[in-house]
mmCIF file of C-alpha atoms in Angstrom:
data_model
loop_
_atom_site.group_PDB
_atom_site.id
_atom_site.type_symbol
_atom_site.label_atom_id
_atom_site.label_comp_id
_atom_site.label_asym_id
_atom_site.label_seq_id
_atom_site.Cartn_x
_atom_site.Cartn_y
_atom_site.Cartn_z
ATOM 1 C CA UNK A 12 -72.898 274.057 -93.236
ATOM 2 C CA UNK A 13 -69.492 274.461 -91.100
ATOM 3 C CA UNK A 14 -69.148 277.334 -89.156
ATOM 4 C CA UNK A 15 -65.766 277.344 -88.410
ATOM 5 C CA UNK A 16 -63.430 276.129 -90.982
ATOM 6 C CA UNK A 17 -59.876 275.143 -90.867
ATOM 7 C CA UNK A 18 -57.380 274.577 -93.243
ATOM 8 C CA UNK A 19 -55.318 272.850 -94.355
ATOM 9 C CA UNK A 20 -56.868 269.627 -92.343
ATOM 10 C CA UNK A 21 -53.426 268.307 -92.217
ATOM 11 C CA UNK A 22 -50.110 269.889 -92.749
ATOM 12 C CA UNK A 23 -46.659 268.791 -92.973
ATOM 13 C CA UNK A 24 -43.155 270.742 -92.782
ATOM 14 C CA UNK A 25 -40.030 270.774 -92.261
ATOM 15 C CA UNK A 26 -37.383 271.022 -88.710
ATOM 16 C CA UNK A 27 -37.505 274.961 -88.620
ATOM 17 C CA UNK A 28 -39.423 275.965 -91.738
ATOM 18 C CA UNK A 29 -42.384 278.231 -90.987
ATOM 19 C CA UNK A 30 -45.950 277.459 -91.464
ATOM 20 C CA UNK A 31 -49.121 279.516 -91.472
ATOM 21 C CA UNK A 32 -52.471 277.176 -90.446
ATOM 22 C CA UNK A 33 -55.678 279.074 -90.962
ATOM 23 C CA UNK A 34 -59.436 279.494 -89.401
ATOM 24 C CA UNK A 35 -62.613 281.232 -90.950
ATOM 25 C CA UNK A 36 -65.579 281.189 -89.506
ATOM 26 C CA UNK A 37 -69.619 282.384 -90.775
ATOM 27 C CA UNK A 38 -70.704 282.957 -87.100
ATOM 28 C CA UNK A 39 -69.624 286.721 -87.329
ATOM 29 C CA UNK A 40 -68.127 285.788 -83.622
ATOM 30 C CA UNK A 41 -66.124 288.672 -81.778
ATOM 31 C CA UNK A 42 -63.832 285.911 -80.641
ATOM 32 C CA UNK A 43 -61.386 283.423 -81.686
ATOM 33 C CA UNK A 44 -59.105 281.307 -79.804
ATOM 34 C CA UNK A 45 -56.018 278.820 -80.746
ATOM 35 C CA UNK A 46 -55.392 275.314 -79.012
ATOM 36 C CA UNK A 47 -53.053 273.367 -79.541
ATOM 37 C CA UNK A 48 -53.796 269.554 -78.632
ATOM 38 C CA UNK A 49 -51.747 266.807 -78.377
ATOM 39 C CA UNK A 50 -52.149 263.122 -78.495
ATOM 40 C CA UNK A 51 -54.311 261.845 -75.518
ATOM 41 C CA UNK A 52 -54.111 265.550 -73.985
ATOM 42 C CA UNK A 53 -56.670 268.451 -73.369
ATOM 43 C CA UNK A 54 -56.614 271.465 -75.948
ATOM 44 C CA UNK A 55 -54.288 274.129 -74.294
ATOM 45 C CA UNK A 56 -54.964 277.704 -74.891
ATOM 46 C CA UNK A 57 -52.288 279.643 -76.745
ATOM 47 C CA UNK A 58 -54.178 282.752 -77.308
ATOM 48 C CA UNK A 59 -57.041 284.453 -78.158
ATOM 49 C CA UNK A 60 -58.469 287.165 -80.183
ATOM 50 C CA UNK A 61 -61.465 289.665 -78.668
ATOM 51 C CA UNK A 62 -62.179 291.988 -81.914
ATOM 52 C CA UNK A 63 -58.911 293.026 -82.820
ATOM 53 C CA UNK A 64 -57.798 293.016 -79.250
ATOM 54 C CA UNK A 65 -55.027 289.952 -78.988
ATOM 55 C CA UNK A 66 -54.785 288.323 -75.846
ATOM 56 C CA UNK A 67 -51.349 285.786 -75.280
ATOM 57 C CA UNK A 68 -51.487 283.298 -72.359
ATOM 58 C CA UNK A 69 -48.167 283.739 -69.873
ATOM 59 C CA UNK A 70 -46.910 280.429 -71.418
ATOM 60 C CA UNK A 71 -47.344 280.583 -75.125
ATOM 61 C CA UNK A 72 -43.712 280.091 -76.379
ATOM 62 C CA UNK A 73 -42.474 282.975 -78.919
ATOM 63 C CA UNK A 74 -42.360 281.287 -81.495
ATOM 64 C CA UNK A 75 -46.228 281.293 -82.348
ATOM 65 C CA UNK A 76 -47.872 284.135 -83.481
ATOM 66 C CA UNK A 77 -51.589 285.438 -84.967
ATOM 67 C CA UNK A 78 -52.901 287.496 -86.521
ATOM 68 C CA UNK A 79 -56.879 288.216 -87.419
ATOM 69 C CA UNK A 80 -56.916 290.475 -90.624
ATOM 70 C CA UNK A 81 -60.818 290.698 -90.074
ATOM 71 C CA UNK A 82 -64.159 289.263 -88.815
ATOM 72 C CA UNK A 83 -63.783 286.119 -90.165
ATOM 73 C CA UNK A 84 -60.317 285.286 -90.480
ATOM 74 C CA UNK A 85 -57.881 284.225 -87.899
ATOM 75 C CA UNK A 86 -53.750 282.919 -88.415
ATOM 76 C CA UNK A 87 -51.498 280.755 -86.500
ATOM 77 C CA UNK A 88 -48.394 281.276 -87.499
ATOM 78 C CA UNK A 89 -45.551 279.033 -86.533
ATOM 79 C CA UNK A 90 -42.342 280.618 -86.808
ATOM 80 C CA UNK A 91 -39.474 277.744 -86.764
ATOM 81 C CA UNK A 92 -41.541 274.836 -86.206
ATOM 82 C CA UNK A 93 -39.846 272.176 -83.139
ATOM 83 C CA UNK A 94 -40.591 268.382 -83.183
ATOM 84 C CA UNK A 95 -41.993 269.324 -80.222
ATOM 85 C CA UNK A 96 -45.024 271.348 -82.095
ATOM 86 C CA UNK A 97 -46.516 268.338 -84.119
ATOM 87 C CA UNK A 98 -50.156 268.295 -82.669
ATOM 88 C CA UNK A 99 -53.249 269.534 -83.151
ATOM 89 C CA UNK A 100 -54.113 272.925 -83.675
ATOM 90 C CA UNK A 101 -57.424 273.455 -83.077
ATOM 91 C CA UNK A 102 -59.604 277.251 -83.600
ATOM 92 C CA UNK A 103 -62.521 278.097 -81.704
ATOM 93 C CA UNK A 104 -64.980 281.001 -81.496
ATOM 94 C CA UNK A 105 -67.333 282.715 -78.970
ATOM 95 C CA UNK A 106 -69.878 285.443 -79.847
ATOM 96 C CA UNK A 107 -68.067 287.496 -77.206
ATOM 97 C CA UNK A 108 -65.951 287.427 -73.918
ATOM 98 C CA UNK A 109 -68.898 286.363 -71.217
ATOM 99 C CA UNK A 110 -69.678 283.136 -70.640
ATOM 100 C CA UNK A 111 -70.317 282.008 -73.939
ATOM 101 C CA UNK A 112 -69.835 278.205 -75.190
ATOM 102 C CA UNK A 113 -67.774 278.080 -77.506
ATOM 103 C CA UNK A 114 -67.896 276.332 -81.300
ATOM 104 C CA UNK A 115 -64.116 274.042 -83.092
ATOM 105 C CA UNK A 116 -63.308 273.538 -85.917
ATOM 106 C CA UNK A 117 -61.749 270.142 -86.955
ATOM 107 C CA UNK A 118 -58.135 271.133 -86.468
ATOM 108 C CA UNK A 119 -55.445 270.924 -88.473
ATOM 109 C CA UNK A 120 -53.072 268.279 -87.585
ATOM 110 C CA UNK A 121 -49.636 269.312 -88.053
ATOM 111 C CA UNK A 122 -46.201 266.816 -88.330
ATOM 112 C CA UNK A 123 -43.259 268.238 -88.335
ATOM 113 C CA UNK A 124 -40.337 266.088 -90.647
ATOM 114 C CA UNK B 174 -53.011 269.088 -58.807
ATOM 115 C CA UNK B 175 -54.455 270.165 -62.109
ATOM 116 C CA UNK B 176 -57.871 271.923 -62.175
ATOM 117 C CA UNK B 177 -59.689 269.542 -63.738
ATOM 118 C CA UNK B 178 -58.881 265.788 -63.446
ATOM 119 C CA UNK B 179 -60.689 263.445 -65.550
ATOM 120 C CA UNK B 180 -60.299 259.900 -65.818
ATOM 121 C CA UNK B 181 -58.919 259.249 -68.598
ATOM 122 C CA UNK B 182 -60.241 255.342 -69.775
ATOM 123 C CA UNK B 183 -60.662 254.175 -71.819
ATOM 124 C CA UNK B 184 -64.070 253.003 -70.815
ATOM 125 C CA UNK B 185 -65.668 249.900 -73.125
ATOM 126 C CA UNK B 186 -69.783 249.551 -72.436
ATOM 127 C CA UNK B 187 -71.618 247.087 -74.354
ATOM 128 C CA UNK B 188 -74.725 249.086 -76.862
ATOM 129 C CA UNK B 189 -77.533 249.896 -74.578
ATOM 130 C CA UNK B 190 -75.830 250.410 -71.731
ATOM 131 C CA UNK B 191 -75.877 253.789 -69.046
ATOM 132 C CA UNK B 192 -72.657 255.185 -69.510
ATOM 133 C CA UNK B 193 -71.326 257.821 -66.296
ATOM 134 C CA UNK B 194 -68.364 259.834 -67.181
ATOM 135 C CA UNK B 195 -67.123 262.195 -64.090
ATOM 136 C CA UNK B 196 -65.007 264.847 -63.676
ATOM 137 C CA UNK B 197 -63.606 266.959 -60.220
ATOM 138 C CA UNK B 198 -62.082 270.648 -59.977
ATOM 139 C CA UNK B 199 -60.618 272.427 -57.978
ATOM 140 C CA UNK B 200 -61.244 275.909 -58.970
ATOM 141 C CA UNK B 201 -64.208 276.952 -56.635
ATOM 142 C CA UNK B 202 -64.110 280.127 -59.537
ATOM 143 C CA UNK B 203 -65.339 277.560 -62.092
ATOM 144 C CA UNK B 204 -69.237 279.184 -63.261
ATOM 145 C CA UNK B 205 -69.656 277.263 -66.592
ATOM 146 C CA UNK B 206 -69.835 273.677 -67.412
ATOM 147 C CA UNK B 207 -69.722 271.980 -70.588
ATOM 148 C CA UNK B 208 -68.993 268.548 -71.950
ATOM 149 C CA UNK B 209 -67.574 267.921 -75.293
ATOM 150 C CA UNK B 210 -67.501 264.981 -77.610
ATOM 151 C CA UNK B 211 -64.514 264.573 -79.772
ATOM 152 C CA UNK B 212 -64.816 261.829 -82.921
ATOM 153 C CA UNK B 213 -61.029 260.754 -84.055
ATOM 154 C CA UNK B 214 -59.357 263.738 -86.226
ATOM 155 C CA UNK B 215 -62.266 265.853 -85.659
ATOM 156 C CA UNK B 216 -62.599 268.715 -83.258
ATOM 157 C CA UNK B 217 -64.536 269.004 -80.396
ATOM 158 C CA UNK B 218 -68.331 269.323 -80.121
ATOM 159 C CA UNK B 219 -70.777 271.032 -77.724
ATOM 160 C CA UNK B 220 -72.562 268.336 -76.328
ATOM 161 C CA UNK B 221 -74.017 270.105 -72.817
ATOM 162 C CA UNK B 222 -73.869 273.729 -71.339
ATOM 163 C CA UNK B 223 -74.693 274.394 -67.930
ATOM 164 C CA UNK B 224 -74.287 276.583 -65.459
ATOM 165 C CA UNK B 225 -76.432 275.676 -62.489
ATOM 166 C CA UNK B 226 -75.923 272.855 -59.780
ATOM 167 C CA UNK B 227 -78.353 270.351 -60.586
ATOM 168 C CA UNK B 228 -79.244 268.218 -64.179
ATOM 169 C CA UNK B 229 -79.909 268.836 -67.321
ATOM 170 C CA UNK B 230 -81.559 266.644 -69.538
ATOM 171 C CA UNK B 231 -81.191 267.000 -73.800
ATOM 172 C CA UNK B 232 -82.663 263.639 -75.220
ATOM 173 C CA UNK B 233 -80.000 260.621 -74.216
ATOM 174 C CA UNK B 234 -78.035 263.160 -72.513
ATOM 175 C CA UNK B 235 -77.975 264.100 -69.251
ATOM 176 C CA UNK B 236 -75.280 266.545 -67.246
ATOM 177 C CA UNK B 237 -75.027 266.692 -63.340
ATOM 178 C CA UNK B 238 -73.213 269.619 -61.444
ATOM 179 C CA UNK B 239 -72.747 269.075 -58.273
ATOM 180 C CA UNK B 240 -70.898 273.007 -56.931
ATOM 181 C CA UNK B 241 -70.898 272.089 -53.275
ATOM 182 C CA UNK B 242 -68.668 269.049 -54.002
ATOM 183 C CA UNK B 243 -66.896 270.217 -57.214
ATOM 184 C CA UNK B 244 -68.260 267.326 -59.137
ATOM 185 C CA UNK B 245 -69.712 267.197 -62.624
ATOM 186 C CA UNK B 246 -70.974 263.805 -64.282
ATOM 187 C CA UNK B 247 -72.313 263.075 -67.751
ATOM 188 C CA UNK B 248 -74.683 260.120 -68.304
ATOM 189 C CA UNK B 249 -75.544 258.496 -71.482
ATOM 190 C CA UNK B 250 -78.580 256.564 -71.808
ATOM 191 C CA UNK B 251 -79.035 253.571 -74.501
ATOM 192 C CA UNK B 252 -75.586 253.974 -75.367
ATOM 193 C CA UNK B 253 -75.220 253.738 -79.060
ATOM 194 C CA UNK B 254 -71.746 252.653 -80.839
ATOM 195 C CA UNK B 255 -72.130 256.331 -83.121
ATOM 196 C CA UNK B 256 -71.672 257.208 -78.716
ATOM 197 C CA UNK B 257 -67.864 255.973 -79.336
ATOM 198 C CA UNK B 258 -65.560 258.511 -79.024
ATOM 199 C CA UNK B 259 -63.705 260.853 -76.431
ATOM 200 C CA UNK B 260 -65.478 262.923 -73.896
ATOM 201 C CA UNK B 261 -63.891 266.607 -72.602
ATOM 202 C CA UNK B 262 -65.282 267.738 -69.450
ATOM 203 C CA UNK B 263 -64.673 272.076 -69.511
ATOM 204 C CA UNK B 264 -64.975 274.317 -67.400
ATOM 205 C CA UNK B 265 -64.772 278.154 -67.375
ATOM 206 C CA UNK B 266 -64.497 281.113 -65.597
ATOM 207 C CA UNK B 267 -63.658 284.911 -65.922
ATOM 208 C CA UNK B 268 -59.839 285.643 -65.757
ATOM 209 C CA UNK B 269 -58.031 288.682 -67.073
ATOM 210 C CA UNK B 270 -61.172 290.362 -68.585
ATOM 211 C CA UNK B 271 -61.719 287.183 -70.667
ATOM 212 C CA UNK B 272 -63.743 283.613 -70.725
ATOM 213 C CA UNK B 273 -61.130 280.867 -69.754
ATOM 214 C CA UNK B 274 -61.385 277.394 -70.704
ATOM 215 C CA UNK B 275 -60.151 274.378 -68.630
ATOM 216 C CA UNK B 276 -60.787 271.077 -70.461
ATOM 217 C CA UNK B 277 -60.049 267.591 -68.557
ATOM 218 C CA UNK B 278 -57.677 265.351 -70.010
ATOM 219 C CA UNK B 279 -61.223 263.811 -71.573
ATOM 220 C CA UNK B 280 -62.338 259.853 -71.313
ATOM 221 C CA UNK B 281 -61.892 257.442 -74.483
ATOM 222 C CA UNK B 282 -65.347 255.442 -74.824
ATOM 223 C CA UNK B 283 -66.162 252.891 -76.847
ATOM 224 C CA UNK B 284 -69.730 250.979 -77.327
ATOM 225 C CA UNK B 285 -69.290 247.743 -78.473
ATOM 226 C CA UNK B 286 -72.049 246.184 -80.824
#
């Protein structure tokens, strides 16, 4: 019955070793979107996907990436994970770029030993 | 000043109780309104979706927009302790050829028995 899925639910790695958190989602949606959350905080937009078109915001570090192979699929990838990057990464999708509400997943919480 | 301020709690109602969570802005730009409620280690969920100044009424629910004084509210009615949980306030609006989300800092409630 979910509609946007996330895995893994949690996920922990090491001080610079890079990770790859995933998002699928049965709502055929032409967008997805990454936030990352953390503790107490709102979910911050790191970027988001119309179609194939990828859209960064101004200050998304470097060091996370995406990619969306298809439809349904949608990557965060994490390229040397900082202490500071232990949150809560959280997908979203919108059937398209108006002003659509958009539908979570349940995040993957990530630690980062 | 951010955006969207929120108070963030936590707020702790006894079970039956109205429950008013607020939320100001500042971004005059700011078309779409939505609360979100957000269980512990699960992602957010569409509670309300407006777009008009005025209420909007969906069982126990009710949201208030108030555009002239930047001012949305969320009441509860008969709170219930399956209520408990954070509440995101979110706003949007069109920027760079895209829907952006603005989420409040969200309010920790908790219905006590």
């Amino acid at each position: 019955d979910a509609m946007v899925i996330q895995n893994p639910r949690y996920q922990v790695t090491q001080f610079g070793k890079p990770v790859t958190l995933s998002c699928s989602q049965t709502l055929n949606h032409n967008v997805m979107y990454w936030y990352q959350q953390k503790s107490s905080q709102a979910p911050k937009l790191l970027f988001h996907y119309y179609d194939k078109d990828f859209n960064n915001e101004a200050d998304t570090p470097d060091n996370f990436q995406s990619r969306r192979p298809n439809t349904s699929f949608c990557f965060l990838d994490i390229r040397s994970p900082g202490l500071g990057d232990a949150a809560m990464y959280l997908c979203a999708t919108s059937r398209d770029q108006s002003n659509q509400p958009q539908h979570f997943g349940d995040g993957t919480r990530l630690s980062i030993l | 000043q951010k955006e969207v301020e929120q108070d963030p709690g936590p707020l702790s109602v006894p079970e039956g109780a109205i429950v008013s969570l607020n939320c100001t802005y500042s971004n005059s730009a700011f078309q779409y309104f939505m609360w979100y409620r957000q269980y512990s280690r699960k992602g957010p969920e569409l509670l309300m979706y407006t777009y008009s100044s005025g209420n909007k009424e969906d069982g126990r629910f009710t949201a208030q927009v108030d555009k002239s004084s930047k001012y949305i509210s969320l009441f509860i009615r008969d709170s219930q302790p399956s209520d408990s949980a954070t509440y995101l306030c979110a706003m949007s609006a069109w920027a760079q050829g895209a829907q952006k989300l603005v989420f409040g800092q969200g309010t920790r409630l908790t219905i006590n028995p």
